[in-house]
mmCIF file of C-alpha atoms in Angstrom:
data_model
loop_
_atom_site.group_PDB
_atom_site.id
_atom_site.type_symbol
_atom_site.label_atom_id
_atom_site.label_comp_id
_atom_site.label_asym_id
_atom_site.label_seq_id
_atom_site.Cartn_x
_atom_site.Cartn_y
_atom_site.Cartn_z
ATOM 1 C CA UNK H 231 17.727 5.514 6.566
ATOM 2 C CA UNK H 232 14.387 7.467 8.026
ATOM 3 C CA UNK H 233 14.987 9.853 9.934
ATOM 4 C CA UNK H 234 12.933 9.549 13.639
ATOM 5 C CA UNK H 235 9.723 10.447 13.646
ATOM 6 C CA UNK H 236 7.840 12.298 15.757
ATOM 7 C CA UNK H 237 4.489 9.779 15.876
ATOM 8 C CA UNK H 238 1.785 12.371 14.594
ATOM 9 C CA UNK H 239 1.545 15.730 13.141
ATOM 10 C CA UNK H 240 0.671 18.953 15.431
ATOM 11 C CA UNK H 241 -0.449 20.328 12.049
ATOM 12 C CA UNK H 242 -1.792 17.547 9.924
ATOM 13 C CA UNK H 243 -1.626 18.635 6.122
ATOM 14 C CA UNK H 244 0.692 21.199 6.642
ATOM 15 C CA UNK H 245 -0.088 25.013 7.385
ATOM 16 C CA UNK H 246 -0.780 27.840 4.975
ATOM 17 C CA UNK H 247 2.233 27.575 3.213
ATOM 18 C CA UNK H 248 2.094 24.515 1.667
ATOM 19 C CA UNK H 249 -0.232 23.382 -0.956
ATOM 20 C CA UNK H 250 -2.860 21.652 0.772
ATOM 21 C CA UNK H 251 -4.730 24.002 2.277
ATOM 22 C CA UNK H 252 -5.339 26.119 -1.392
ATOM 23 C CA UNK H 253 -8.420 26.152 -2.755
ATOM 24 C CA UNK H 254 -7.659 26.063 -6.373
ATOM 25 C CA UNK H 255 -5.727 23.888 -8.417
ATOM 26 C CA UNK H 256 -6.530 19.769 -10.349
ATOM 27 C CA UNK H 257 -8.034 19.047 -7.037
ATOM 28 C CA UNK H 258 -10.472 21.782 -6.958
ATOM 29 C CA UNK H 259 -13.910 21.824 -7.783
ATOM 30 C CA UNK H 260 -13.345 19.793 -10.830
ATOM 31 C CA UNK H 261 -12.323 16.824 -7.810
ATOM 32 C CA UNK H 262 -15.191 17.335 -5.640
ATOM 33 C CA UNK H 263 -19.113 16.269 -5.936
ATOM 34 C CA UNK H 264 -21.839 19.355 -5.117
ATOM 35 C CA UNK H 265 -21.650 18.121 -1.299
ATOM 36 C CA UNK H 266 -18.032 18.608 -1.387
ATOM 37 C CA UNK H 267 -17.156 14.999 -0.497
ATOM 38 C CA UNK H 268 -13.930 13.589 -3.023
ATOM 39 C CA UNK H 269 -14.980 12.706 -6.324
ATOM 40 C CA UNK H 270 -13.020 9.174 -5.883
ATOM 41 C CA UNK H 271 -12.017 8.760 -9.299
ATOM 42 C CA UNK H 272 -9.842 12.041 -8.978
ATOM 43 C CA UNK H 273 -7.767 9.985 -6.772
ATOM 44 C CA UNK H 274 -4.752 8.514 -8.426
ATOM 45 C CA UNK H 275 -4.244 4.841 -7.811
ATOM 46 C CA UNK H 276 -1.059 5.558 -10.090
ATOM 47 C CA UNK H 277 1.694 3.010 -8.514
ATOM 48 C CA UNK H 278 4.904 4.107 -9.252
ATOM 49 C CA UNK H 279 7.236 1.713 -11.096
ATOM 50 C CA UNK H 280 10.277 1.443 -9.061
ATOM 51 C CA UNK H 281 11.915 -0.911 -11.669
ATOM 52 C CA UNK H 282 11.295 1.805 -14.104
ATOM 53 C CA UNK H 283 14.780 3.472 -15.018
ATOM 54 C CA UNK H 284 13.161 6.843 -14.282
ATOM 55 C CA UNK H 285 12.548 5.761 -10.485
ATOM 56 C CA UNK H 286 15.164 7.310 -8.419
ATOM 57 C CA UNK H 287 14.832 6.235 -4.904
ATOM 58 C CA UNK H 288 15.545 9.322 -2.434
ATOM 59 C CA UNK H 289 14.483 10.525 0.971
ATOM 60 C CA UNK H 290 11.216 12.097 0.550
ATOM 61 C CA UNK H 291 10.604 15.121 2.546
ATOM 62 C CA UNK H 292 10.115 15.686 5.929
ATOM 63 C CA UNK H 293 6.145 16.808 5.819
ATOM 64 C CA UNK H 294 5.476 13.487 3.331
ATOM 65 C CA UNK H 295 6.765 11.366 6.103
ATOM 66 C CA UNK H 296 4.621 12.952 9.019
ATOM 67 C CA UNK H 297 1.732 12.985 6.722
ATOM 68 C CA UNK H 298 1.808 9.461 5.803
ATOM 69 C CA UNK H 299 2.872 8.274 9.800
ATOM 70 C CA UNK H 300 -0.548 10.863 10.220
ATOM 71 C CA UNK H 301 -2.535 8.587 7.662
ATOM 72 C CA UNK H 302 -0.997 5.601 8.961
ATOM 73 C CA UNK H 303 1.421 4.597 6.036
ATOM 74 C CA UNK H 304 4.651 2.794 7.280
ATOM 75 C CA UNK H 305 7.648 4.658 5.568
ATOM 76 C CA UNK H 306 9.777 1.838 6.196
ATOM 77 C CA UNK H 307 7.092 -1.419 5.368
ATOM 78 C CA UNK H 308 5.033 1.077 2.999
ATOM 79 C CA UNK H 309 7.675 3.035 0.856
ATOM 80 C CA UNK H 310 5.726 1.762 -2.346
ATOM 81 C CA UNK H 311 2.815 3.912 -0.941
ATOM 82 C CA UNK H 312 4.288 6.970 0.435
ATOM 83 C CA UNK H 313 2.535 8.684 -2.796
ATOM 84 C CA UNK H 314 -0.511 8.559 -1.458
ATOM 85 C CA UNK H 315 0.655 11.326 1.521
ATOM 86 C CA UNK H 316 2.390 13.110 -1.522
ATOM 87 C CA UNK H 317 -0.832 13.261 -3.355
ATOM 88 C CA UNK H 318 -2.643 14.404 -0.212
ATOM 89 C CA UNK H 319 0.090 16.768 0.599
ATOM 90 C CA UNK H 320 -0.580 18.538 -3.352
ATOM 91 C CA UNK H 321 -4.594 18.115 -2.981
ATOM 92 C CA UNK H 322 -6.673 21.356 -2.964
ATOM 93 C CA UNK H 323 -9.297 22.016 -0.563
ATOM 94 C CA UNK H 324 -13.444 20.871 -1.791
ATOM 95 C CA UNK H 325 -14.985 24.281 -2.867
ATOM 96 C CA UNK H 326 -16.847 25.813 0.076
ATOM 97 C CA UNK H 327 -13.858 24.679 2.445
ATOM 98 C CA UNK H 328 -11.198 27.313 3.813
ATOM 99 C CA UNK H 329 -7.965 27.045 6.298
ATOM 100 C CA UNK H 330 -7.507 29.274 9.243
ATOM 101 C CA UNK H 331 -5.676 29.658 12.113
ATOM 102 C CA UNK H 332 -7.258 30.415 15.558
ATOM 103 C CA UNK H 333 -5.836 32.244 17.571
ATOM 104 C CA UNK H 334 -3.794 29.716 19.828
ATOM 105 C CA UNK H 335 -1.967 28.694 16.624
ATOM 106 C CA UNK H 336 -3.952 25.917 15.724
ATOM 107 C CA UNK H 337 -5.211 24.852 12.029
ATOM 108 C CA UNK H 338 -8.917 24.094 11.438
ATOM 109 C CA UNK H 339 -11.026 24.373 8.429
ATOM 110 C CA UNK H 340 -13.674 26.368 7.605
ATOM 111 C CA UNK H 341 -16.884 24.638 5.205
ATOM 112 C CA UNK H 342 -18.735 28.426 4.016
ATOM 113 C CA UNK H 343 -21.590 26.473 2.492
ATOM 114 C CA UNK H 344 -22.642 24.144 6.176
ATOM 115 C CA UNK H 345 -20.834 26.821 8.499
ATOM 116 C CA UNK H 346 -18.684 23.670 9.588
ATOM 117 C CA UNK H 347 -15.801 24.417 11.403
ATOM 118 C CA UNK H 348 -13.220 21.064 11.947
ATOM 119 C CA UNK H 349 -9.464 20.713 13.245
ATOM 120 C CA UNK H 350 -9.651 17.784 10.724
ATOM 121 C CA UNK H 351 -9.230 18.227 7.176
ATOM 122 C CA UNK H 352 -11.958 17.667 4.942
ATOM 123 C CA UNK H 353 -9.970 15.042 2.513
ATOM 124 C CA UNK H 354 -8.183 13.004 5.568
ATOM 125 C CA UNK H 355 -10.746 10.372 5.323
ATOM 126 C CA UNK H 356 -10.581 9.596 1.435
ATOM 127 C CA UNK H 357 -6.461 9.295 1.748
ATOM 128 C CA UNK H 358 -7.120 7.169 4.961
ATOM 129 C CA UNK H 359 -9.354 4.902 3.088
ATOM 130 C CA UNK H 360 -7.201 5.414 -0.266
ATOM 131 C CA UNK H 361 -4.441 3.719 1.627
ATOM 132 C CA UNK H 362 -6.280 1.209 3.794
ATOM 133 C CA UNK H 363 -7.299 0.104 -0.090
ATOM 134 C CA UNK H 364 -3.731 0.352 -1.871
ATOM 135 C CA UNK H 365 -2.323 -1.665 1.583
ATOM 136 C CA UNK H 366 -5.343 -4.852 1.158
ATOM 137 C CA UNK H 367 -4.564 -4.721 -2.521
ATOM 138 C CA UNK H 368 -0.535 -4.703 -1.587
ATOM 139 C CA UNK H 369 -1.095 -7.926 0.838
ATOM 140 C CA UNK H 370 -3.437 -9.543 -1.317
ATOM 141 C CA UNK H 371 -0.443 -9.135 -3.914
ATOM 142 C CA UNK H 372 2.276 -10.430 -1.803
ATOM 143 C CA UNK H 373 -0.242 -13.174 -0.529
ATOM 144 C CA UNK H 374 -0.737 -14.881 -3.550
ATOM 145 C CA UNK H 375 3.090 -14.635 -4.735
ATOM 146 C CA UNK H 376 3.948 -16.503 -1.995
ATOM 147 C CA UNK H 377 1.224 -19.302 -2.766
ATOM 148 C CA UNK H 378 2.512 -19.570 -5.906
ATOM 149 C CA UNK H 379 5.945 -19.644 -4.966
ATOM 150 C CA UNK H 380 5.368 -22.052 -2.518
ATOM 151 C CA UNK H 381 3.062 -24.529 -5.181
ATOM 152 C CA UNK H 382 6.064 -24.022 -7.468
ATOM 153 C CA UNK H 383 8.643 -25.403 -4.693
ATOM 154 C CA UNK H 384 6.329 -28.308 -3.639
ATOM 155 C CA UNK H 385 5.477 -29.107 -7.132
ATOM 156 C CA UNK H 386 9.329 -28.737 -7.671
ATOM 157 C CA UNK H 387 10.151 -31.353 -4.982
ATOM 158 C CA UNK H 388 7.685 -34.035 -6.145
ATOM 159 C CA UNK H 389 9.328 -33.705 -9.964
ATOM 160 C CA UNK H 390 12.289 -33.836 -8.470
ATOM 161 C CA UNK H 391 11.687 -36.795 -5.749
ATOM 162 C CA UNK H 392 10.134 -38.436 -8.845
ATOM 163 C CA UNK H 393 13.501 -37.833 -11.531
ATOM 164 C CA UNK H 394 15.491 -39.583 -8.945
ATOM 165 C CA UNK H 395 16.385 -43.162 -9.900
ATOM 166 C CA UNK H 396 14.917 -45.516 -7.052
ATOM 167 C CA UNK H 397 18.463 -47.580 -6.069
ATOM 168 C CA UNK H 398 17.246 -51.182 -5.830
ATOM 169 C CA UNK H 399 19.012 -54.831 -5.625
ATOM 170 C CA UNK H 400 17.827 -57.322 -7.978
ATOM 171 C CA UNK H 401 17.558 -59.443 -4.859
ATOM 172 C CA UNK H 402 14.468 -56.245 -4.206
ATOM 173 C CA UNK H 403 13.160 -57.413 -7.830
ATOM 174 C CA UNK H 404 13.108 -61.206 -7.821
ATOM 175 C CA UNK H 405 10.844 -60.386 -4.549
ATOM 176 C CA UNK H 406 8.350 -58.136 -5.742
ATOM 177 C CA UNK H 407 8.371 -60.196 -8.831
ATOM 178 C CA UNK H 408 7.657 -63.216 -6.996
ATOM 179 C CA UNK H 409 5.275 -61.103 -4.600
ATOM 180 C CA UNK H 410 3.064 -59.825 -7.896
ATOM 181 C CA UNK H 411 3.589 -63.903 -9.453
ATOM 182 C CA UNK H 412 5.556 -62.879 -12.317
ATOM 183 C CA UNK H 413 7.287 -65.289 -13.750
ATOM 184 C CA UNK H 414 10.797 -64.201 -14.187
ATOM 185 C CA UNK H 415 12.992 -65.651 -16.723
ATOM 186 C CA UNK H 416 15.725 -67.667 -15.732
ATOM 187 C CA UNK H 417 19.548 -65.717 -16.580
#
């Protein structure tokens, strides 16, 4: 069972001390293109297997569920794709980017290279759109397993409406014989 949650983060990605808001690490400046957008491809679209025997289901952490409710990933409907806030939650910062904290406590970042200043982090947009992508690709999934489950059941009923043996009377028989004109042999 989730625990309630709070609707949005007053500190989306975390604060200082926790991973996001580094600036060096996988998601560096290997991850990033020279205008410091997200190099897409650094994005995993790794699903993980939860029929694997490795998969052990378990609460994920408090900041993982904020951060995906943030991003807009059900932790109930979209359990399969609380990963993505995971991965956002590890990501580094594009080079040229920094965190600070003004001096009312609140986060922003910091872009050196424009002299951009934002309360909104610079990768929210690419995990948005990472899960608005993993979600149409999770629907389109369940869509078409439900098509084919429902073609199997129809198809189903009509082999099994036509296995059935058709109860008639002969006195049915002689009629449609008689109806057609065949000539029916006397017994």
């Amino acid at each position: 069972r989730l625990p309630a949650l709070k609707g949005v983060m007053s500190k989306p990605f975390g604060s200082k001390s926790r991973p996001f808001g580094n600036t060096k690490g996988p998601l560096g400046a290997e991850a990033s293109n020279q205008d410091g957008s997200l190099d897409q491809s650094s994005i995993s679209t790794h699903h993980h297997d939860q029929n694997s025997p490795s998969h052990q289901p378990s609460q994920p952490p408090p900041e993982v569920l904020d951060l995906a409710v943030y991003l807009g990933i059900d932790p109930r409907d979209d359990a399969d794709l609380l990963w993505i806030a995971e991965e956002c939650l590890a990501a580094e910062l594009p080079p040229g980017w920094s965190e600070h904290t003004s001096s009312r406590g609140d986060i922003y970042f910091y872009n050196a290279d424009t002299d951009e200043s934002t309360p909104k982090h610079p990768l929210e947009d690419q995990y948005r759109v990472l899960f608005e992508e993993e979600k149409r690709k999770k629907l389109k999934r369940e869509v078409t397993l439900a098509q084919a489950r429902r073609s199997s059941t129809q198809t189903s009923a009509v082999d099994d409406e036509n296995a059935k043996p058709i109860p008639i009377s002969i006195q049915e028989v002689l009629q449609m014989c008689e109806y057609l004109a065949v000539q029916v042999p006397p017994p």
